[in-house]
Steps between C-alpha positions, in 0.01 A plus 500: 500500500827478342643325808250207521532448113833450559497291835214281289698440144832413790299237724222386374458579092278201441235550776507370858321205697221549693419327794234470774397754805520125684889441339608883573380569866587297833302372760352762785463388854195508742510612827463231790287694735565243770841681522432853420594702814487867313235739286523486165330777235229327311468526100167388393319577150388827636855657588547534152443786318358467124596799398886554596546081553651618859446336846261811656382342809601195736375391823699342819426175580641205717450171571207592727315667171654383218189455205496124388627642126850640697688241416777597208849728605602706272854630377634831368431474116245228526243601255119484613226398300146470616343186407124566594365741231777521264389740264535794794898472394546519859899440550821658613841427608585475836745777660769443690272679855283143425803240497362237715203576537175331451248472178159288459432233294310693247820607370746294234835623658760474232859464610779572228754202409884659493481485160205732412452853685182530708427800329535316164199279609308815664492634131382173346224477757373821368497431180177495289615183402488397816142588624351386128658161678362569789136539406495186300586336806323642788237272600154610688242709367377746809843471706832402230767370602839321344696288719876522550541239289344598201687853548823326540451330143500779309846502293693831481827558264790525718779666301885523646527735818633794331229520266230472786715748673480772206122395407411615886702797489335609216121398665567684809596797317210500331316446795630757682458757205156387393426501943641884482312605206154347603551646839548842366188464252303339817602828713357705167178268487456586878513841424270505261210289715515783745460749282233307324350488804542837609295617171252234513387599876527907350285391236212301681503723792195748460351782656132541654364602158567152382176273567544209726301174441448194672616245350224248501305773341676486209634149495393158527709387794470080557706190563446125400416255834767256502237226480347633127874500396620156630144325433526541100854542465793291396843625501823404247834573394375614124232640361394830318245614800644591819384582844646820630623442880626753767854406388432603127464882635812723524605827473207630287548166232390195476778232604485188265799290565291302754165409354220218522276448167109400573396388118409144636234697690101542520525837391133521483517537902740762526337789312571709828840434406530592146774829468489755256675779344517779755441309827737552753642258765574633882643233737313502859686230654855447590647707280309819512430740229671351178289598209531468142215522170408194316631593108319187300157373484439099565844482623450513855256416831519635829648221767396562875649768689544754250224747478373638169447901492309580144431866406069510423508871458672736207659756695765167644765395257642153642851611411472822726344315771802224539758795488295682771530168692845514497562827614663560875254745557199207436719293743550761759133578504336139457675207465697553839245654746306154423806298508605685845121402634497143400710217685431303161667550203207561277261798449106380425318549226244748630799714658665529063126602406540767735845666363525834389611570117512875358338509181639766311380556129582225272691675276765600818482152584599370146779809578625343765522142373676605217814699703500155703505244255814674317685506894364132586662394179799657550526363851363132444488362205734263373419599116633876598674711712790408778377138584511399121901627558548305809389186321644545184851541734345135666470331186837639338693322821284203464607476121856508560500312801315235254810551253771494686366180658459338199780212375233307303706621233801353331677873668331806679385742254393863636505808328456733815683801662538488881 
């Protein structure tokens, strides 16, 4: 940090300017189609991958095929940022193997002015500054967006070159250390799901001395028509009641960063609906198989398309029965001879009745659940284990990108080691 201390208190000891995306980028040109005589690579919203903010996919098109939304060419270093759904953070620089090629029009393409680096405004763009900005401004409830304009307003600092040239260096360092280290601890979390795996499947594979029971026997096994739901329903943004959808079902949990709340609702109607401590949700449509176990009471109703599985007899505990759903050899057995019979992506009510659970006693079961919680934690929590590391490793780059980027100040003050 030394260096940038130094290159600060030499060019720029009483803070810089700060100007707008509109003042620091050029103008892009669109393609005239008309003209085009050669096949281009394609970069819509989808090429972009969320996760590594790389171009992962492209398709050839022409003049002959070209989607109404190919319009924009691109440059190597223009920086992409999707416009439609902000929040996803989906963006990315462009590589040189893209120079000229072409992008849609639900991307801002930002094009560097000599006297800032590209990567300089790839950084800002990040920035949780940036996407706090962002959100304020995104406009549309079901399908945000923020037009070019509005991005292009946002003011970033824009220190001498040097400086922008050591604050970079720095970033990408980080990025590529903080990029080695979560790939290492995402090769050890991979590790450990398979092993998790391998000693769940040991563990709730039994032999014929274990009872089998069917599982409308010892379950209520039902689903909410669409019309009960819909007729008696209202759906909103906020709330404290919320109806549990297909979507809210992954990997065992219940997924609540996409929710609609029901309390303006006739809740007098939807008694059917009510969930409860214990009651497990198993996805039938779509998406097949996702289950997870409602944890509160008056917290949550049952939305169409997700049955509800809930244990009527002692010798099932709830939390065995959703491990035992998740287990390859419950798959193997079940879930995929129906799937491989069906030409519709959806397994019927009376065919879940008729599954096959081994009841072994209840104090094996309660066994069992307790060796899986402790892996399952490990493995995919975010309070514990490796995937608490790999965010904590997130946030620590986030919090000195945030730093670094920072000349709201009178001078840059950061007491960090890189």
């Amino acid at each position: 940090m030394s260096r940038l201390e130094e290159l600060i208190q030499q060019l720029c000891p009483d803070g810089v300017e700060y100007k707008s995306l509109q003042e620091c980028t050029q103008k892009i040109d669109n393609i005239k189609w008309a003209c085009a005589n050669k096949d281009y690579q394609y970069i819509d919203l989808s090429s972009v991958d969320l996760d590594t903010h790389q171009i992962s996919n492209t398709q050839i098109i022409s003049a002959d095929n070209a989607p109404s939304r190919a319009q924009q060419i691109v440059r190597h270093n223009d920086i992409l940022l999707g416009t439609t759904r902000p929040m996803l953070r989906r963006y990315c620089m462009i590589s040189s193997s893209y120079d000229g090629q072409i992008c849609s029009t639900g991307f801002c393409v930002l094009r560097a002015q000599d006297f800032v680096l590209p990567q300089w405004i790839y950084h800002q763009i990040t920035s949780t500054d940036f996407f706090a900005y962002v959100e304020k401004n995104q406009k549309g409830a079901s399908y945000p967006s923020i037009s070019d304009t509005k991005v292009k307003e946002y003011q970033i600092p824009v220190p001498p070159l040097p400086v922008q040239q050591e604050i970079v260096r720095i970033l990408d360092s980080f990025t590529e250390l903080t990029a080695e280290l979560t790939a290492e601890l995402t090769a050890e979390l991979t590790a450990r799901k398979k092993q998790y795996e391998y000693y769940r499947d040991e563990l709730l594979t039994f032999g014929n001395d274990v009872p089998l029971a069917t599982l409308g026997d010892v379950a209520v096994v039902t689903k909410l028509a669409g019309f009960e739901f819909t007729k008696y329903v209202r759906y909103s943004d906020s709330g404290n009641i919320i109806a549990l959808r297909g979507l809210n079902v992954k990997n065992g949990k219940l997924d609540l960063t996409d929710v609609k709340y029901i309390d303006d609702s006739d809740f007098s109607k939807l008694t059917r609906s009510k969930l409860h401590i214990g009651d497990m949700l198993f996805t039938y449509v779509g998406t097949i198989g996702q289950v997870a176990l409602i944890d509160e009471e008056n917290k949550y109703y049952l939305a169409p398309n997700v049955a509800l599985i809930r244990s009527i007899d002692d010798r099932l505990s709830p939390q065995y029965m959703r491990y035992y759903f998740q287990s390859n050899y419950f798959w193997k057995t079940q879930i995929n001879k129906l799937l491989q019979s069906s030409s519709m992506q959806n397994i019927p009510m009376e065919k879940i009745r008729k599954f096959a659970i081994p009841l072994p006693s209840l104090e094996e079961q309660q066994r069992i659940v307790s060796i899986l919680d402790r892996f399952d934690a490990l493995c995919n929590d975010l309070t514990s284990g490796l995937p608490a590391e790999i965010e904590a490793r997130r946030k620590q780059y986030e919090y000195y990108r945030d730093k670094l980027l920072n000349f709201k100040v009178k001078a840059l003050q950061c007491n960090m080691k890189i």
